[in-house]
Amino acid sequence: MASSKVLDRYCSIARSLGVLGERWTFLILREAMDGVTRFAQFRDELGIAPDVLTDRLTTLVDYGVMSRAPYQEPGSRTRYAYTLTPAGEELHVALGSLQQWGDTYLPRPAGPTVERRTRKNNRPVHVGFIDDRGREVAANEVAAIRTSAYPSDSRRTKVRRVVAVSNRTRRAQPNHDQSPANVGDDSRVP
């Protein structure tokens, strides 16, 4: 696995963005989830420059998000098909979350262009946090608790707490007390 795109060995979000955070990447994944597998299809559907598409697909293959397999149509040269790996398929939830956020905070006047529903009974679904018992938990009830793997370097331990000001704006304050009892306690935030 390549390492040039890994931004931060301590932060899984930074590492993920090193692979997935470039422009076009999630749109390529969206097309792959819709069944697109061939370079020309990605290029034509997205209107992406071939050199940029090559770079993004190479990164996704290098990091195990997609696989690349040769195919050849009669009378043509060998080309490659790109398919999602299990790691790539798991990004369906991340794509759903991005879409859900966009539909809520950057809505189209005509409404969403895609709805996510269960295959079995066509019930609408949304992305959310699920606890170990299978119950949904509201986002404001979820705390990010540092583990023993968190770096102890003092430059890395400054954490900012995000406090909702309204449904569209946020402000951050340093969180000096990281004990589980005080996570989510907003009494010290002005």
mmCIF file of C-alpha atoms in Angstrom:
data_model
loop_
_atom_site.group_PDB
_atom_site.id
_atom_site.type_symbol
_atom_site.label_atom_id
_atom_site.label_comp_id
_atom_site.label_asym_id
_atom_site.label_seq_id
_atom_site.Cartn_x
_atom_site.Cartn_y
_atom_site.Cartn_z
ATOM 1 C CA MET A 1 0.000 0.000 0.000
ATOM 2 C CA ALA A 2 1.297 3.447 -0.912
ATOM 3 C CA SER A 3 2.027 5.917 1.852
ATOM 4 C CA SER A 4 2.549 9.243 0.082
ATOM 5 C CA LYS A 5 -1.085 10.305 0.608
ATOM 6 C CA VAL A 6 -1.288 9.400 4.294
ATOM 7 C CA LEU A 7 -1.370 12.762 6.035
ATOM 8 C CA ASP A 8 -1.303 11.890 9.713
ATOM 9 C CA ARG A 9 -0.364 8.595 11.285
ATOM 10 C CA TYR A 10 -2.428 9.357 14.404
ATOM 11 C CA CYS A 11 -5.691 10.574 12.906
ATOM 12 C CA SER A 12 -7.864 8.168 10.936
ATOM 13 C CA ILE A 13 -9.859 11.072 9.491
ATOM 14 C CA ALA A 14 -6.690 12.702 8.130
ATOM 15 C CA ARG A 15 -5.499 9.347 6.754
ATOM 16 C CA SER A 16 -8.857 8.769 5.083
ATOM 17 C CA LEU A 17 -8.843 12.237 3.560
ATOM 18 C CA GLY A 18 -5.352 11.580 2.238
ATOM 19 C CA VAL A 19 -6.888 8.861 0.076
ATOM 20 C CA LEU A 20 -10.465 10.091 -0.414
ATOM 21 C CA GLY A 21 -10.302 13.856 0.042
ATOM 22 C CA GLU A 22 -9.247 14.995 -3.410
ATOM 23 C CA ARG A 23 -11.758 16.582 -5.720
ATOM 24 C CA TRP A 24 -13.632 14.040 -7.892
ATOM 25 C CA THR A 25 -12.925 11.008 -5.681
ATOM 26 C CA PHE A 26 -16.390 10.653 -4.153
ATOM 27 C CA LEU A 27 -17.992 11.334 -7.531
ATOM 28 C CA ILE A 28 -15.962 8.467 -9.013
ATOM 29 C CA LEU A 29 -17.144 6.290 -6.125
ATOM 30 C CA ARG A 30 -20.734 7.394 -6.705
ATOM 31 C CA GLU A 31 -20.501 6.288 -10.335
ATOM 32 C CA ALA A 32 -18.864 2.990 -9.332
ATOM 33 C CA MET A 33 -21.737 2.322 -6.920
ATOM 34 C CA ASP A 34 -24.095 2.930 -9.849
ATOM 35 C CA GLY A 35 -22.312 0.217 -11.850
ATOM 36 C CA VAL A 36 -19.784 2.197 -13.874
ATOM 37 C CA THR A 37 -16.564 0.174 -14.314
ATOM 38 C CA ARG A 38 -14.759 1.473 -17.379
ATOM 39 C CA PHE A 39 -12.432 4.438 -17.685
ATOM 40 C CA ALA A 40 -14.326 5.953 -20.641
ATOM 41 C CA GLN A 41 -17.621 5.628 -18.749
ATOM 42 C CA PHE A 42 -16.222 7.478 -15.724
ATOM 43 C CA ARG A 43 -14.740 10.159 -17.989
ATOM 44 C CA ASP A 44 -17.947 10.630 -19.972
ATOM 45 C CA GLU A 45 -20.330 10.555 -16.990
ATOM 46 C CA LEU A 46 -18.283 12.996 -14.916
ATOM 47 C CA GLY A 47 -16.667 15.186 -17.579
ATOM 48 C CA ILE A 48 -13.351 14.702 -15.762
ATOM 49 C CA ALA A 49 -9.974 15.217 -17.440
ATOM 50 C CA PRO A 50 -8.299 11.887 -18.288
ATOM 51 C CA ASP A 51 -5.099 12.683 -16.347
ATOM 52 C CA VAL A 52 -7.084 13.562 -13.224
ATOM 53 C CA LEU A 53 -9.217 10.424 -13.583
ATOM 54 C CA THR A 54 -6.082 8.296 -13.995
ATOM 55 C CA ASP A 55 -4.604 9.783 -10.806
ATOM 56 C CA ARG A 56 -7.781 9.284 -8.766
ATOM 57 C CA LEU A 57 -8.319 5.703 -9.977
ATOM 58 C CA THR A 58 -4.661 4.858 -9.301
ATOM 59 C CA THR A 59 -4.983 6.149 -5.743
ATOM 60 C CA LEU A 60 -8.199 4.208 -5.157
ATOM 61 C CA VAL A 61 -6.590 1.016 -6.473
ATOM 62 C CA ASP A 62 -3.337 1.582 -4.522
ATOM 63 C CA TYR A 63 -5.263 1.924 -1.274
ATOM 64 C CA GLY A 64 -7.580 -1.037 -1.870
ATOM 65 C CA VAL A 65 -10.772 0.945 -2.411
ATOM 66 C CA MET A 66 -11.129 -0.312 -5.989
ATOM 67 C CA SER A 67 -9.616 -3.175 -7.923
ATOM 68 C CA ARG A 68 -8.393 -3.085 -11.505
ATOM 69 C CA ALA A 69 -8.816 -6.036 -13.869
ATOM 70 C CA PRO A 70 -7.964 -6.298 -17.580
ATOM 71 C CA TYR A 71 -10.624 -6.904 -20.197
ATOM 72 C CA GLN A 72 -10.500 -6.952 -23.976
ATOM 73 C CA GLU A 73 -13.298 -6.542 -26.461
ATOM 74 C CA PRO A 74 -12.841 -8.315 -29.804
ATOM 75 C CA GLY A 75 -10.582 -6.320 -32.104
ATOM 76 C CA SER A 76 -9.578 -3.845 -29.391
ATOM 77 C CA ARG A 77 -6.563 -3.455 -27.147
ATOM 78 C CA THR A 78 -6.572 -4.551 -23.522
ATOM 79 C CA ARG A 79 -8.248 -2.071 -21.210
ATOM 80 C CA TYR A 80 -9.075 -2.120 -17.495
ATOM 81 C CA ALA A 81 -12.272 -2.323 -15.514
ATOM 82 C CA TYR A 82 -12.452 -0.761 -12.050
ATOM 83 C CA THR A 83 -14.703 -2.293 -9.414
ATOM 84 C CA LEU A 84 -15.286 -1.562 -5.759
ATOM 85 C CA THR A 85 -13.605 -3.764 -3.182
ATOM 86 C CA PRO A 86 -15.335 -4.479 0.146
ATOM 87 C CA ALA A 87 -13.528 -1.386 1.517
ATOM 88 C CA GLY A 88 -14.968 0.658 -1.343
ATOM 89 C CA GLU A 89 -18.456 -0.736 -0.857
ATOM 90 C CA GLU A 90 -18.358 0.356 2.795
ATOM 91 C CA LEU A 91 -18.036 3.942 1.596
ATOM 92 C CA HIS A 92 -21.698 3.762 0.536
ATOM 93 C CA VAL A 93 -22.503 4.961 4.052
ATOM 94 C CA ALA A 94 -20.112 7.927 3.710
ATOM 95 C CA LEU A 95 -21.646 8.835 0.344
ATOM 96 C CA GLY A 96 -25.120 8.545 1.855
ATOM 97 C CA SER A 97 -24.068 10.809 4.694
ATOM 98 C CA LEU A 98 -22.683 13.430 2.288
ATOM 99 C CA GLN A 99 -25.862 13.287 0.231
ATOM 100 C CA GLN A 100 -28.048 13.521 3.332
ATOM 101 C CA TRP A 101 -26.092 16.564 4.522
ATOM 102 C CA GLY A 102 -26.296 18.194 1.085
ATOM 103 C CA ASP A 103 -30.028 17.525 0.804
ATOM 104 C CA THR A 104 -30.550 19.150 4.207
ATOM 105 C CA TYR A 105 -28.155 22.121 4.115
ATOM 106 C CA LEU A 106 -27.712 22.736 0.363
ATOM 107 C CA PRO A 107 -31.117 21.637 -0.934
ATOM 108 C CA ARG A 108 -32.219 21.790 -4.534
ATOM 109 C CA PRO A 109 -35.496 23.675 -5.053
ATOM 110 C CA ALA A 110 -36.970 20.589 -6.767
ATOM 111 C CA GLY A 111 -35.861 18.300 -3.929
ATOM 112 C CA PRO A 112 -33.384 15.406 -3.782
ATOM 113 C CA THR A 113 -32.336 13.681 -7.007
ATOM 114 C CA VAL A 114 -31.831 10.323 -5.255
ATOM 115 C CA GLU A 115 -33.578 8.663 -2.326
ATOM 116 C CA ARG A 116 -32.096 5.769 -0.388
ATOM 117 C CA ARG A 117 -34.559 3.001 0.450
ATOM 118 C CA THR A 118 -34.459 -0.595 1.659
ATOM 119 C CA ARG A 119 -34.382 -3.129 -1.158
ATOM 120 C CA LYS A 120 -36.790 -5.525 0.546
ATOM 121 C CA ASN A 121 -39.732 -3.264 1.427
ATOM 122 C CA ASN A 122 -38.875 0.119 -0.155
ATOM 123 C CA ARG A 123 -38.760 1.931 3.209
ATOM 124 C CA PRO A 124 -36.812 5.225 3.354
ATOM 125 C CA VAL A 125 -33.482 5.127 5.211
ATOM 126 C CA HIS A 126 -31.072 7.702 6.573
ATOM 127 C CA VAL A 127 -27.515 7.633 7.873
ATOM 128 C CA GLY A 128 -27.028 7.791 11.622
ATOM 129 C CA PHE A 129 -25.114 6.439 14.603
ATOM 130 C CA ILE A 130 -26.117 2.960 15.771
ATOM 131 C CA ASP A 131 -25.104 1.592 19.183
ATOM 132 C CA ASP A 132 -23.915 -1.944 19.908
ATOM 133 C CA ARG A 133 -27.534 -3.028 20.503
ATOM 134 C CA GLY A 134 -28.681 -1.824 17.080
ATOM 135 C CA ARG A 135 -30.470 1.296 18.315
ATOM 136 C CA GLU A 136 -30.059 4.679 16.656
ATOM 137 C CA VAL A 137 -28.376 7.366 18.762
ATOM 138 C CA ALA A 138 -28.794 11.101 18.072
ATOM 139 C CA ALA A 139 -25.578 12.764 16.870
ATOM 140 C CA ASN A 140 -25.582 15.173 19.821
ATOM 141 C CA GLU A 141 -25.621 12.147 22.162
ATOM 142 C CA VAL A 142 -22.419 10.665 20.680
ATOM 143 C CA ALA A 143 -19.093 11.492 22.350
ATOM 144 C CA ALA A 144 -15.640 10.998 20.816
ATOM 145 C CA ILE A 145 -13.610 9.442 23.643
ATOM 146 C CA ARG A 146 -9.847 9.297 23.358
ATOM 147 C CA THR A 147 -8.268 5.869 23.699
ATOM 148 C CA SER A 148 -4.851 4.872 24.995
ATOM 149 C CA ALA A 149 -3.659 4.994 21.359
ATOM 150 C CA TYR A 150 -4.200 8.761 21.259
ATOM 151 C CA PRO A 151 -0.818 10.547 21.079
ATOM 152 C CA SER A 152 0.401 12.143 24.289
ATOM 153 C CA ASP A 153 2.420 14.846 22.506
ATOM 154 C CA SER A 154 1.086 18.129 23.955
ATOM 155 C CA ARG A 155 0.834 19.673 20.485
ATOM 156 C CA ARG A 156 -1.595 16.896 19.503
ATOM 157 C CA THR A 157 -3.828 16.994 22.599
ATOM 158 C CA LYS A 158 -5.579 20.300 21.989
ATOM 159 C CA VAL A 159 -9.123 19.342 21.112
ATOM 160 C CA ARG A 160 -11.864 21.698 20.091
ATOM 161 C CA ARG A 161 -15.404 21.112 21.193
ATOM 162 C CA VAL A 162 -18.049 22.013 18.654
ATOM 163 C CA VAL A 163 -21.209 23.493 20.080
ATOM 164 C CA ALA A 164 -24.299 23.935 17.961
ATOM 165 C CA VAL A 165 -25.320 27.572 17.717
ATOM 166 C CA SER A 166 -28.066 26.921 15.207
ATOM 167 C CA ASN A 167 -28.798 24.206 12.709
ATOM 168 C CA ARG A 168 -26.403 25.792 10.175
ATOM 169 C CA THR A 169 -23.683 27.585 12.134
ATOM 170 C CA ARG A 170 -21.122 26.354 14.597
ATOM 171 C CA ARG A 171 -18.482 27.801 16.876
ATOM 172 C CA ALA A 172 -15.656 25.984 18.599
ATOM 173 C CA GLN A 173 -14.167 26.306 22.061
ATOM 174 C CA PRO A 174 -11.139 24.494 23.496
ATOM 175 C CA ASN A 175 -12.075 21.462 25.542
ATOM 176 C CA HIS A 176 -9.649 21.328 28.476
ATOM 177 C CA ASP A 177 -11.360 18.532 30.416
ATOM 178 C CA GLN A 178 -11.475 15.246 28.488
ATOM 179 C CA SER A 179 -13.030 13.067 31.171
ATOM 180 C CA PRO A 180 -16.098 11.109 29.960
ATOM 181 C CA ALA A 181 -18.204 12.771 32.645
ATOM 182 C CA ASN A 182 -17.602 16.180 31.091
ATOM 183 C CA VAL A 183 -17.940 15.265 27.434
ATOM 184 C CA GLY A 184 -21.022 17.033 26.166
ATOM 185 C CA ASP A 185 -21.192 19.301 29.246
ATOM 186 C CA ASP A 186 -21.614 22.715 27.665
ATOM 187 C CA SER A 187 -21.878 24.660 30.943
ATOM 188 C CA ARG A 188 -18.374 26.138 30.478
ATOM 189 C CA VAL A 189 -19.048 27.327 26.923
ATOM 190 C CA PRO A 190 -20.083 30.980 26.727
#
